[in-house]
Amino acid sequence: MTDAAVAFRDELVGRGLLVATGVDGLYGRGEQFEAVVEAVDRLVVEAARADAPTVLRFPPVMPRWVFERTDYLRSFPNLTGAVQTFAGDDKAHAALLAELEGGGDWSTHLEPAGVVLCPAACHPLYPMLTGRQPEGGRYFDVYGYCFRHEPAIDPARMQAFRMHEIVYVGDPDGAQAHRDRWVDRGLELLGGLGLAVEAVVANDPFFGRVGRMLAANQRDEALKLEVVTPVVAEGPTAIMSANCHRDHFGIPFAIESSTGEVAHSACVGFGMERITLALLHTHGLDAAAWPAAVRSTLWP
Amino acid sequence: MTDAAVAFRDELVGRGLLVATGVDGLYGRGEQFEAVVEAVDRLVVEAARADAPTVLRFPPVMPRWVFERTDYLRSFPNLTGAVQTFAGDDKAHAALLAELEGGGDWSTHLEPAGVVLCPAACHPLYPMLTGRQPEGGRYFDVYGYCFRHEPAIDPARMQAFRMHEIVYVGDPDGAQAHRDRWVDRGLELLGGLGLAVEAVVANDPFFGRVGRMLAANQRDEALKLEVVTPVVAEGPTAIMSANCHRDHFGIPFAIESSTGEVAHSACVGFGMERITLALLHTHGLDAAAWPAAVRSTLWP
């Protein structure tokens, strides 16, 4: 697995599709890589039109208070990206620089900046939705950079990557239907690009001892489905996930369904870098030589 | 100034152009706001074509080692966004959660994550360029999210914003010519959108006592020019900047010109959110009602 991942990464970098930065899992993107991301993204936006979603775009950082309410530190502390900044005077600045020059950890001189890196594209959305939702619920199209601290050689496991999500917020039946509908739409969209895809029950990588139970429960209740395809890992790689959150966001952000119950939510997330890598792995590193049917779907 | 800034921000949020997050300077973007950003961006890309640049896109975080070499902590420590993560075991996790529940600063339980938020779109580029540049130098088109910790009510001073940069790396004359040429191109592009623009000598907001001298030197030597236009601040707001870096990046990243001297560099940066805000301020909050000439330039 590692050999195949290293070879694939080196090929991607050699072709200028990705640019190495000296940090595992962190890459610049070349023009051809971005052209595929943009083309796939247009297909996601088109597929989402059926839901008439509200389109919102969030920056890659979000409020720390939102993060504290989502239970992320309990479930995925090791993936967290908290942001610190310097808030001292000239004297404190001199101490910071002395630490830097001495090769010490200069970040001990920093303080919380009030923001954290977005762990998922939809997390900044929920605090906006406090209160009663309309009958039938609401749909949102959100797209943005996410951060997960998991340095890896496999290029399909990036630390900074884009996730395009279609989110439903409303009642439990609507959430379940949204999730299930998008598994079908996802299989059709991604299969239509010539990828060998299937939907499987999955779980999030919950942290630690307690996390193993949370993961088992999530699988037992089939709350998370993934669309997977071979890339270079030993098993298939998830390129889309579809999740029933139940009241996980409804409770902390006081979101109500149209009837005043705690709102349920569901999201589908397309992993834009992973889809692009799956296409490059499946059809070859030169997009100009991809099968005509795939090209005409991506660039009609 | 503050009253006007508050009123403008509230109008932008009321219209759904921006979405408030509870953190000053941090906003979601509505569909109409993004449509303007994308249209302006196409004009920047078209204007850059004359330079035949290599197109690269970087994520919003970059390696900590790159950041440490750029002197940013010396010049702008207060704008820094360093990223921390959790790297402990179950026991350390319990301590982290106890701190969170007790209302303490849980980030004291974190460690450096090896990355920082990009302070400028071009910073991840320079470490790629170590070594000899071709005759005539090289041009790059980079675009990405930047972070600067300066919470402000003025919506034109965001903490997370996008900067589209055209960068030259090569010899001193080429760098100076690049900077000067782009001041003219920027005035033409932005003036062509009906903005009242002018180019002025400017300086970066260097930190502290030493910083005041650095700023004065930068102005004396006219290393930084800005294209400014009225938005809501007391004075005009910079919507584009054009900078001669001299050997500021050439030295730390060992970049050489074609003749083996230390390379010089220059960049021009378009502030995508600020340009969009200037257009909304100048032409009104409903882009559908903007002057026909502006609309046909943006959406031909």
Coordinates of C-alpha atoms in Angstrom, one line a residue:
Chain A
M1 CA 0.0 0.0 0.0
T2 CA 2.7 2.5 1.0
D3 CA 4.8 1.7 -2.1
A4 CA 1.8 2.2 -4.4
A5 CA 0.9 5.4 -2.5
V6 CA 4.4 6.8 -2.8
A7 CA 4.6 5.9 -6.5
F8 CA 1.2 7.6 -7.2
R9 CA 2.2 10.7 -5.2
D10 CA 5.5 10.9 -7.0
E11 CA 3.8 10.6 -10.4
L12 CA 1.3 13.3 -9.5
V13 CA 4.1 15.6 -8.4
G14 CA 6.3 14.7 -11.3
R15 CA 3.5 15.7 -13.7
G16 CA 2.8 19.0 -11.9
L17 CA -0.7 17.9 -11.0
L18 CA 0.2 18.3 -7.4
V19 CA 3.1 20.3 -5.9
A20 CA 5.0 19.0 -2.8
T21 CA 5.4 21.4 0.1
G22 CA 7.7 19.3 2.4
V23 CA 4.7 18.5 4.7
D24 CA 2.9 15.2 4.2
G25 CA -0.6 15.6 3.0
L26 CA -0.2 19.3 2.1
Y27 CA 0.1 20.1 -1.6
G28 CA -0.2 22.9 -4.1
R29 CA -2.5 22.1 -7.0
G30 CA -1.5 22.5 -10.7
E31 CA -3.7 23.9 -13.4
Q32 CA -4.7 20.5 -14.8
F33 CA -5.7 19.2 -11.4
E34 CA -7.8 22.3 -10.7
A35 CA -9.5 22.0 -14.1
V36 CA -10.7 18.6 -13.1
V37 CA -11.9 19.8 -9.7
E38 CA -13.8 22.6 -11.3
A39 CA -15.4 20.3 -13.9
V40 CA -16.5 17.8 -11.2
D41 CA -17.8 20.7 -9.1
R42 CA -20.0 21.9 -11.9
L43 CA -21.6 18.5 -12.0
V44 CA -22.2 18.6 -8.3
V45 CA -23.8 22.0 -8.5
E46 CA -26.1 20.8 -11.3
A47 CA -27.1 17.7 -9.4
A48 CA -27.9 19.8 -6.4
R49 CA -30.3 22.1 -8.4
A50 CA -33.1 19.6 -7.9
D51 CA -33.1 20.6 -4.2
A52 CA -33.1 24.3 -5.0
P53 CA -30.6 24.9 -2.2
T54 CA -29.5 28.2 -0.7
V55 CA -25.9 28.6 -1.9
L56 CA -23.4 29.7 0.8
R57 CA -19.6 29.8 0.8
F58 CA -17.6 29.9 4.0
P59 CA -13.9 30.7 4.5
P60 CA -11.6 28.0 5.8
V61 CA -11.8 29.2 9.4
M62 CA -14.9 29.4 11.6
P63 CA -15.7 30.7 15.1
R64 CA -14.1 28.9 18.0
W65 CA -17.4 29.0 19.9
V66 CA -19.1 27.1 17.1
F67 CA -16.4 24.4 17.2
E68 CA -16.7 24.1 21.0
R69 CA -20.4 23.3 20.7
T70 CA -20.2 20.6 18.1
D71 CA -18.5 17.9 20.2
Y72 CA -15.6 17.7 17.7
L73 CA -13.0 17.9 20.5
R74 CA -14.6 14.9 22.1
S75 CA -14.7 12.8 18.9
F76 CA -11.8 13.9 16.8
P77 CA -9.3 15.9 19.0
N78 CA -6.4 14.6 16.9
L79 CA -7.7 16.1 13.7
T80 CA -8.3 19.5 15.2
G81 CA -6.7 22.7 13.9
A82 CA -7.0 25.5 16.4
V83 CA -5.7 28.9 15.5
Q84 CA -3.4 30.9 17.8
T85 CA -2.1 34.5 17.3
F86 CA 0.2 36.9 19.1
A87 CA -1.4 39.6 21.2
G88 CA 1.5 41.0 23.2
D89 CA 3.6 44.2 23.2
D90 CA 7.1 45.1 22.0
K91 CA 8.7 43.3 25.0
A92 CA 6.6 40.1 24.5
H93 CA 7.5 40.3 20.8
A94 CA 11.2 40.3 21.7
A95 CA 10.7 37.2 23.8
L96 CA 8.8 35.5 20.9
L97 CA 11.6 36.3 18.5
A98 CA 14.2 35.1 20.9
E99 CA 12.3 31.8 21.2
L100 CA 12.2 31.5 17.4
E101 CA 15.9 32.2 17.0
G102 CA 16.8 29.7 19.8
G103 CA 14.8 27.0 17.9
G104 CA 12.2 26.7 20.7
D105 CA 8.4 26.4 20.3
W106 CA 7.5 30.1 19.6
S107 CA 3.8 29.2 19.6
T108 CA 3.9 29.0 23.4
H109 CA 3.9 32.9 23.1
L110 CA 0.6 32.9 21.3
E111 CA -3.0 33.1 22.4
P112 CA -6.3 31.7 21.0
A113 CA -7.3 33.7 17.9
G114 CA -11.1 33.1 18.3
V115 CA -11.2 30.9 15.2
V116 CA -10.4 27.3 14.3
L117 CA -9.9 25.6 10.9
C118 CA -13.2 24.2 9.5
P119 CA -13.2 20.5 10.0
A120 CA -16.1 20.0 7.6
A121 CA -17.7 22.4 5.1
C122 CA -21.1 22.3 6.8
H123 CA -20.1 23.1 10.4
P124 CA -20.3 27.0 10.0
L125 CA -23.8 26.6 8.6
Y126 CA -25.7 25.3 11.7
P127 CA -25.3 28.3 14.1
M128 CA -27.1 30.4 11.4
L129 CA -30.1 28.2 11.6
T130 CA -31.2 28.7 15.2
G131 CA -35.0 28.8 15.4
R132 CA -37.9 27.4 13.4
Q133 CA -37.4 25.9 10.0
P134 CA -40.1 26.1 7.3
E135 CA -42.4 23.2 6.5
G136 CA -40.4 20.7 4.3
G137 CA -37.1 21.9 5.8
R138 CA -34.3 23.7 4.0
Y139 CA -31.5 22.7 1.7
F140 CA -28.1 24.3 1.5
D141 CA -25.2 24.0 -0.9
V142 CA -21.9 24.7 0.9
Y143 CA -18.4 24.4 -0.5
G144 CA -15.1 25.1 1.1
Y145 CA -11.7 24.0 2.4
C146 CA -11.5 21.7 5.4
F147 CA -8.6 20.8 7.6
R148 CA -7.8 17.5 9.3
H149 CA -4.5 17.0 10.9
E150 CA -3.6 13.6 9.6
P151 CA -0.2 13.8 7.8
A152 CA -0.1 10.8 5.4
I153 CA 1.8 9.7 2.3
D154 CA -1.3 8.5 0.5
P155 CA -2.3 11.6 -1.6
A156 CA -5.9 10.7 -1.0
R157 CA -5.5 11.6 2.6
M158 CA -4.8 15.3 2.5
Q159 CA -4.6 17.6 5.5
A160 CA -6.3 20.5 3.6
F161 CA -9.0 19.6 1.0
R162 CA -12.3 20.7 -0.4
M163 CA -15.6 19.3 0.4
H164 CA -18.8 20.2 -1.5
E165 CA -21.8 19.5 0.6
I166 CA -25.6 19.5 0.2
V167 CA -27.2 19.8 3.5
Y168 CA -30.8 19.3 4.7
V169 CA -32.2 20.7 7.9
G170 CA -35.8 19.9 9.0
D171 CA -37.6 16.9 10.2
P172 CA -36.3 13.3 10.7
D173 CA -38.0 11.8 7.7
G174 CA -36.8 14.6 5.4
A175 CA -33.2 14.0 6.7
Q176 CA -33.3 10.3 6.1
A177 CA -34.8 10.8 2.6
H178 CA -32.2 13.4 1.7
R179 CA -29.4 11.1 2.7
D180 CA -30.8 8.1 0.9
R181 CA -31.6 10.1 -2.3
W182 CA -28.1 11.5 -2.4
V183 CA -26.5 8.0 -2.2
D184 CA -28.3 7.2 -5.4
R185 CA -27.4 10.6 -7.0
G186 CA -23.8 10.2 -6.0
L187 CA -23.5 6.7 -7.4
E188 CA -25.0 7.9 -10.7
L189 CA -22.8 11.1 -10.9
L190 CA -19.6 9.3 -9.9
G191 CA -20.3 6.1 -11.8
G192 CA -21.1 8.3 -14.8
L193 CA -17.5 9.4 -14.8
G194 CA -16.3 5.9 -15.3
L195 CA -15.4 5.2 -11.7
A196 CA -16.1 1.7 -10.2
V197 CA -18.2 2.8 -7.3
E198 CA -20.3 1.2 -4.6
A199 CA -22.1 2.4 -1.5
V200 CA -21.0 0.9 1.9
V201 CA -21.9 1.4 5.5
A202 CA -19.0 3.3 7.2
N203 CA -18.0 5.0 10.4
D204 CA -16.1 8.2 11.3
P205 CA -12.6 7.8 12.8
F206 CA -13.7 8.5 16.4
F207 CA -10.8 9.0 18.8
G208 CA -9.7 6.6 21.6
R209 CA -11.4 4.0 23.7
V210 CA -14.8 5.7 23.8
G211 CA -14.5 6.4 20.1
R212 CA -14.5 2.7 19.3
M213 CA -17.9 2.3 20.8
L214 CA -19.2 5.4 19.0
A215 CA -17.9 4.0 15.7
A216 CA -19.6 0.6 16.4
N217 CA -22.9 2.3 17.2
Q218 CA -22.7 4.5 14.0
R219 CA -22.2 1.4 11.9
D220 CA -24.9 -0.6 13.7
E221 CA -27.4 2.1 12.9
A222 CA -26.1 2.7 9.4
L223 CA -25.9 6.5 10.0
K224 CA -23.0 7.0 7.6
L225 CA -22.8 5.6 4.1
E226 CA -19.9 6.2 1.8
V227 CA -19.4 5.9 -1.9
V228 CA -16.0 4.2 -2.4
T229 CA -13.8 3.4 -5.3
P230 CA -10.2 2.1 -5.7
V231 CA -7.4 4.7 -5.6
V232 CA -4.2 3.4 -4.0
A233 CA -5.0 2.4 -0.5
E234 CA -5.3 -1.3 0.3
G235 CA -9.1 -1.0 0.5
P236 CA -11.3 1.2 -1.5
T237 CA -11.2 5.0 -0.8
A238 CA -14.3 7.0 0.2
I239 CA -14.9 9.8 -2.4
M240 CA -18.4 10.8 -1.1
S241 CA -20.1 10.4 2.2
A242 CA -23.8 10.7 3.2
N243 CA -24.6 11.2 6.8
C244 CA -27.7 11.2 9.1
H245 CA -26.8 13.6 12.0
R246 CA -30.1 13.0 13.8
D247 CA -30.2 15.9 16.4
H248 CA -26.4 16.2 16.6
F249 CA -26.5 19.8 15.3
G250 CA -30.2 20.6 16.2
I251 CA -29.6 20.4 19.9
P252 CA -26.5 22.5 20.4
F253 CA -27.7 25.2 18.0
A254 CA -31.4 25.2 19.0
I255 CA -32.6 24.4 15.5
E256 CA -36.3 23.4 15.3
S257 CA -38.3 21.7 12.7
S258 CA -41.5 23.3 11.3
T259 CA -43.5 21.6 14.1
G260 CA -41.2 22.8 16.9
E261 CA -39.3 19.6 17.5
V262 CA -35.5 19.5 17.6
A263 CA -34.5 19.6 14.0
H264 CA -32.7 16.7 12.3
S265 CA -30.1 17.2 9.6
A266 CA -28.3 15.2 7.0
C267 CA -25.5 16.0 4.6
V268 CA -23.8 14.6 1.6
G269 CA -20.2 15.6 1.0
F270 CA -18.2 15.2 -2.2
G271 CA -14.5 15.0 -1.6
M272 CA -13.3 17.0 -4.5
E273 CA -9.6 16.1 -4.3
R274 CA -10.3 12.4 -3.8
I275 CA -12.7 12.3 -6.7
T276 CA -10.1 14.0 -8.9
L277 CA -7.4 11.5 -7.7
A278 CA -9.8 8.6 -8.4
L279 CA -10.3 9.9 -11.9
L280 CA -6.5 10.3 -12.4
H281 CA -5.9 6.8 -11.0
T282 CA -8.6 5.2 -13.1
H283 CA -8.3 7.0 -16.4
G284 CA -4.6 8.1 -16.4
L285 CA -2.7 11.2 -15.5
D286 CA -3.3 13.0 -18.8
A287 CA -6.9 14.2 -18.7
A288 CA -6.7 15.0 -22.5
A289 CA -6.4 11.2 -23.0
W290 CA -9.4 10.2 -20.9
P291 CA -12.3 8.3 -22.5
A292 CA -14.4 10.5 -24.7
A293 CA -17.5 9.8 -22.7
V294 CA -15.8 11.0 -19.5
R295 CA -14.4 14.1 -21.2
S296 CA -17.7 15.1 -22.7
T297 CA -19.5 14.7 -19.3
L298 CA -16.8 16.8 -17.6
W299 CA -16.4 19.4 -20.4
P300 CA -19.6 19.4 -22.4
Chain B
M1 CA -16.3 55.9 10.0
T2 CA -17.5 53.3 12.5
D3 CA -21.1 54.3 12.0
A4 CA -20.8 54.1 8.2
A5 CA -19.0 50.7 8.5
V6 CA -21.7 49.3 10.8
A7 CA -24.4 50.5 8.5
F8 CA -22.7 49.0 5.4
R9 CA -22.0 45.7 7.2
D10 CA -25.6 45.5 8.4
E11 CA -27.0 46.2 4.9
L12 CA -24.7 43.5 3.4
V13 CA -25.8 41.0 6.0
G14 CA -29.5 42.0 5.7
R15 CA -29.4 41.4 1.9
G16 CA -27.7 38.0 2.3
L17 CA -24.6 39.2 0.5
L18 CA -22.6 38.3 3.6
V19 CA -23.5 36.1 6.5
A20 CA -22.6 37.1 10.1
T21 CA -20.8 34.5 12.2
G22 CA -20.5 36.2 15.6
V23 CA -16.8 36.9 15.0
D24 CA -15.9 40.4 13.7
G25 CA -14.3 40.2 10.3
L26 CA -15.4 36.6 9.6
Y27 CA -18.3 36.1 7.2
G28 CA -20.0 33.5 5.1
R29 CA -20.6 34.6 1.5
G30 CA -24.0 34.6 -0.2
E31 CA -24.5 33.5 -3.8
Q32 CA -24.7 37.0 -5.2
F33 CA -21.5 38.1 -3.5
E34 CA -19.7 35.0 -4.9
A35 CA -21.0 35.7 -8.4
V36 CA -19.3 39.1 -8.3
V37 CA -16.1 37.6 -6.9
E38 CA -16.1 35.0 -9.7
A39 CA -16.7 37.5 -12.4
V40 CA -13.9 39.8 -11.2
D41 CA -11.7 36.8 -10.9
R42 CA -12.2 36.0 -14.6
L43 CA -11.0 39.5 -15.5
V44 CA -7.9 39.1 -13.4
V45 CA -7.1 35.7 -15.0
E46 CA -7.6 37.2 -18.5
A47 CA -5.4 40.2 -17.7
A48 CA -2.7 37.9 -16.4
R49 CA -2.6 35.9 -19.6
A50 CA -0.3 38.4 -21.2
D51 CA 2.4 37.1 -18.8
A52 CA 1.7 33.5 -19.7
P53 CA 2.0 32.6 -16.0
T54 CA 2.2 29.1 -14.4
V55 CA -1.1 28.6 -12.6
L56 CA -1.0 27.2 -9.1
R57 CA -3.6 27.0 -6.3
F58 CA -2.5 26.5 -2.7
P59 CA -4.7 25.5 0.2
P60 CA -5.3 28.0 3.1
V61 CA -2.6 26.5 5.3
M62 CA 1.1 26.3 4.5
P63 CA 4.2 24.7 6.1
R64 CA 5.3 26.2 9.4
W65 CA 9.0 26.0 8.3
V66 CA 8.2 28.2 5.3
F67 CA 6.5 30.7 7.6
E68 CA 9.5 30.7 10.0
R69 CA 11.8 31.7 7.1
T70 CA 9.8 34.6 5.8
D71 CA 10.4 37.1 8.7
Y72 CA 6.6 37.3 9.1
L73 CA 6.8 36.8 12.9
R74 CA 9.2 39.7 13.1
S75 CA 7.1 42.1 11.0
F76 CA 3.5 41.1 11.6
P77 CA 3.3 38.8 14.7
N78 CA -0.2 40.2 15.6
L79 CA -1.7 39.0 12.3
T80 CA -0.3 35.5 12.6
G81 CA -2.5 32.4 12.5
A82 CA -0.5 29.4 13.8
V83 CA -2.3 26.0 13.8
Q84 CA -2.3 23.7 16.9
T85 CA -3.6 20.2 17.3
F86 CA -4.0 17.5 19.9
A87 CA -1.4 14.7 19.9
G88 CA -2.0 13.0 23.2
D89 CA -3.5 9.7 24.5
D90 CA -6.8 8.9 26.2
K91 CA -5.6 10.3 29.5
A92 CA -4.5 13.6 27.9
H93 CA -7.8 13.7 26.1
A94 CA -9.7 13.4 29.3
A95 CA -7.7 16.4 30.6
L96 CA -8.4 18.4 27.5
L97 CA -12.1 17.7 27.8
A98 CA -12.1 18.6 31.5
E99 CA -10.5 22.0 30.6
L100 CA -13.1 22.6 27.9
E101 CA -15.9 21.8 30.3
G102 CA -14.4 23.9 33.0
G103 CA -14.4 26.9 30.6
G104 CA -10.6 27.0 30.6
D105 CA -8.3 27.5 27.7
W106 CA -8.3 24.0 26.2
S107 CA -5.7 25.0 23.5
T108 CA -3.0 24.8 26.2
H109 CA -3.4 21.0 25.7
L110 CA -2.5 21.3 22.0
E111 CA 0.8 21.2 20.1
P112 CA 2.0 22.8 16.9
A113 CA 0.5 21.1 13.9
G114 CA 3.3 21.8 11.5
V115 CA 1.2 24.3 9.5
V116 CA 0.1 27.9 9.7
L117 CA -2.6 29.9 7.9
C118 CA -1.3 31.5 4.7
P119 CA -0.8 35.2 5.4
A120 CA -0.5 36.0 1.7
A121 CA -1.4 33.9 -1.4
C122 CA 2.2 33.9 -2.7
H123 CA 4.1 32.8 0.4
P124 CA 3.7 29.0 -0.4
L125 CA 5.2 29.6 -3.8
Y126 CA 8.8 30.7 -3.0
P127 CA 10.1 27.5 -1.4
M128 CA 9.3 25.7 -4.7
L129 CA 11.6 28.0 -6.6
T130 CA 15.0 27.3 -4.9
G131 CA 17.7 27.3 -7.6
R132 CA 18.3 29.0 -10.9
Q133 CA 15.5 30.7 -12.8
P134 CA 15.3 30.8 -16.6
E135 CA 16.4 33.9 -18.5
G136 CA 13.7 36.5 -18.4
G137 CA 12.4 35.1 -15.1
R138 CA 9.1 33.3 -14.4
Y139 CA 5.5 34.4 -13.8
F140 CA 3.0 32.7 -11.6
D141 CA -0.8 33.1 -11.1
V142 CA -1.7 32.1 -7.5
Y143 CA -5.1 32.5 -5.8
G144 CA -6.2 31.5 -2.4
Y145 CA -7.6 32.3 1.0
C146 CA -5.4 34.4 3.4
F147 CA -5.7 34.9 7.1
R148 CA -4.9 38.0 9.1
H149 CA -5.9 38.3 12.7
E150 CA -7.4 41.7 12.8
P151 CA -11.0 41.6 13.9
A152 CA -12.8 44.7 12.6
I153 CA -16.3 46.0 12.1
D154 CA -15.4 47.5 8.7
P155 CA -16.4 44.7 6.3
A156 CA -13.5 45.6 4.1
R157 CA -11.1 44.4 6.8
M158 CA -11.8 40.7 6.9
Q159 CA -9.8 38.1 8.9
A160 CA -10.2 35.5 6.1
F161 CA -10.2 36.7 2.5
R162 CA -9.1 35.8 -1.0
M163 CA -6.1 37.3 -2.8
H164 CA -5.4 36.7 -6.4
E165 CA -1.7 37.4 -7.2
I166 CA 0.5 37.5 -10.2
V167 CA 4.1 37.0 -9.2
Y168 CA 7.4 37.5 -11.0
V169 CA 10.6 35.9 -9.9
G170 CA 13.8 36.7 -11.8
D171 CA 16.2 39.7 -11.9
P172 CA 15.8 43.2 -10.4
D173 CA 14.8 45.0 -13.6
G174 CA 12.2 42.4 -14.4
A175 CA 10.7 42.6 -10.9
Q176 CA 10.5 46.4 -11.1
A177 CA 8.9 46.3 -14.6
H178 CA 6.4 43.7 -13.4
R179 CA 5.3 45.8 -10.5
D180 CA 5.0 49.0 -12.6
R181 CA 3.2 47.3 -15.5
W182 CA 0.6 45.8 -13.1
V183 CA -0.2 49.2 -11.5
D184 CA -1.3 50.3 -14.9
R185 CA -3.1 47.1 -15.7
G186 CA -4.8 47.2 -12.3
L187 CA -5.9 50.8 -12.7
E188 CA -7.4 49.9 -16.1
L189 CA -9.1 46.8 -14.9
L190 CA -10.6 48.3 -11.8
G191 CA -11.3 51.7 -13.3
G192 CA -13.1 49.8 -16.1
L193 CA -15.5 48.5 -13.5
G194 CA -16.6 52.1 -12.8
L195 CA -14.5 52.4 -9.6
A196 CA -12.9 55.7 -8.8
V197 CA -9.3 54.5 -8.4
E198 CA -5.9 56.0 -8.0
A199 CA -2.4 54.6 -7.3
V200 CA -0.7 55.7 -4.1
V201 CA 2.6 54.9 -2.3
A202 CA 1.8 52.8 0.8
N203 CA 3.4 50.7 3.5
D204 CA 2.6 47.4 5.2
P205 CA 1.4 47.6 8.9
F206 CA 4.7 46.5 10.4
F207 CA 4.5 45.8 14.1
G208 CA 5.8 47.8 17.0
R209 CA 8.6 50.3 17.4
V210 CA 11.0 48.8 14.9
G211 CA 8.0 48.4 12.6
R212 CA 7.6 52.1 12.3
M213 CA 11.0 52.5 10.9
L214 CA 10.5 49.6 8.4
A215 CA 7.3 51.3 7.3
A216 CA 9.0 54.6 6.8
N217 CA 11.8 53.0 4.8
Q218 CA 9.2 51.1 2.6
R219 CA 7.5 54.4 1.8
D220 CA 10.7 56.3 1.2
E221 CA 11.7 53.7 -1.4
A222 CA 8.2 53.4 -2.8
L223 CA 8.4 49.6 -2.7
K224 CA 4.7 49.2 -2.2
L225 CA 2.0 50.9 -4.3
E226 CA -1.7 50.4 -3.7
V227 CA -4.7 51.0 -5.9
V228 CA -7.3 52.6 -3.6
T229 CA -11.0 53.5 -3.9
P230 CA -13.6 54.8 -1.4
V231 CA -15.5 52.1 0.4
V232 CA -16.5 53.0 4.0
A233 CA -13.4 53.8 5.9
E234 CA -12.4 57.4 6.5
G235 CA -9.7 57.3 3.9
P236 CA -9.8 55.3 0.7
T237 CA -9.4 51.5 0.9
A238 CA -6.7 49.5 -0.9
I239 CA -8.2 47.0 -3.3
M240 CA -5.0 46.0 -5.1
S241 CA -1.4 46.2 -4.0
A242 CA 1.8 46.0 -6.1
N243 CA 5.0 45.2 -4.3
C244 CA 8.7 45.0 -5.0
H245 CA 10.2 42.4 -2.6
R246 CA 13.8 42.9 -3.7
D247 CA 15.6 39.9 -2.3
H248 CA 13.2 39.3 0.6
F249 CA 12.2 35.9 -0.7
G250 CA 15.3 35.2 -2.9
I251 CA 17.6 35.0 0.1
P252 CA 15.7 32.7 2.5
F253 CA 14.7 30.3 -0.2
A254 CA 18.0 30.4 -2.2
I255 CA 16.4 31.5 -5.4
E256 CA 18.8 32.7 -8.1
S257 CA 18.3 34.8 -11.3
S258 CA 19.3 33.3 -14.6
T259 CA 22.8 34.8 -14.1
G260 CA 23.2 33.3 -10.6
E261 CA 22.5 36.4 -8.6
V262 CA 20.0 36.4 -5.7
A263 CA 16.6 36.5 -7.4
H264 CA 14.4 39.5 -6.9
S265 CA 10.6 39.1 -6.9
A266 CA 7.5 41.3 -7.2
C267 CA 3.8 40.6 -6.8
V268 CA 0.5 42.2 -7.5
G269 CA -2.4 41.2 -5.4
F270 CA -6.1 41.7 -6.1
G271 CA -8.2 41.7 -2.9
M272 CA -11.2 39.9 -4.2
E273 CA -13.5 40.6 -1.3
R274 CA -12.5 44.3 -1.2
I275 CA -13.0 44.8 -4.9
T276 CA -16.5 43.2 -4.5
L277 CA -17.3 45.4 -1.6
A278 CA -16.1 48.5 -3.5
L279 CA -18.4 47.5 -6.4
L280 CA -21.4 47.0 -4.1
H281 CA -20.6 50.3 -2.3
T282 CA -20.2 52.2 -5.6
H283 CA -23.0 50.7 -7.7
G284 CA -25.4 49.6 -5.1
L285 CA -26.2 46.3 -3.4
D286 CA -28.3 44.8 -6.2
A287 CA -25.8 43.7 -8.9
A288 CA -28.8 43.3 -11.4
A289 CA -29.2 47.1 -11.2
W290 CA -25.6 48.0 -11.9
P291 CA -24.7 50.1 -14.9
A292 CA -25.0 48.2 -18.1
A293 CA -21.3 48.8 -19.0
V294 CA -20.2 47.4 -15.7
R295 CA -22.5 44.4 -16.0
S296 CA -21.4 43.6 -19.6
T297 CA -17.7 43.8 -18.5
L298 CA -18.3 41.4 -15.6
W299 CA -20.8 39.1 -17.4
P300 CA -20.1 39.4 -21.1

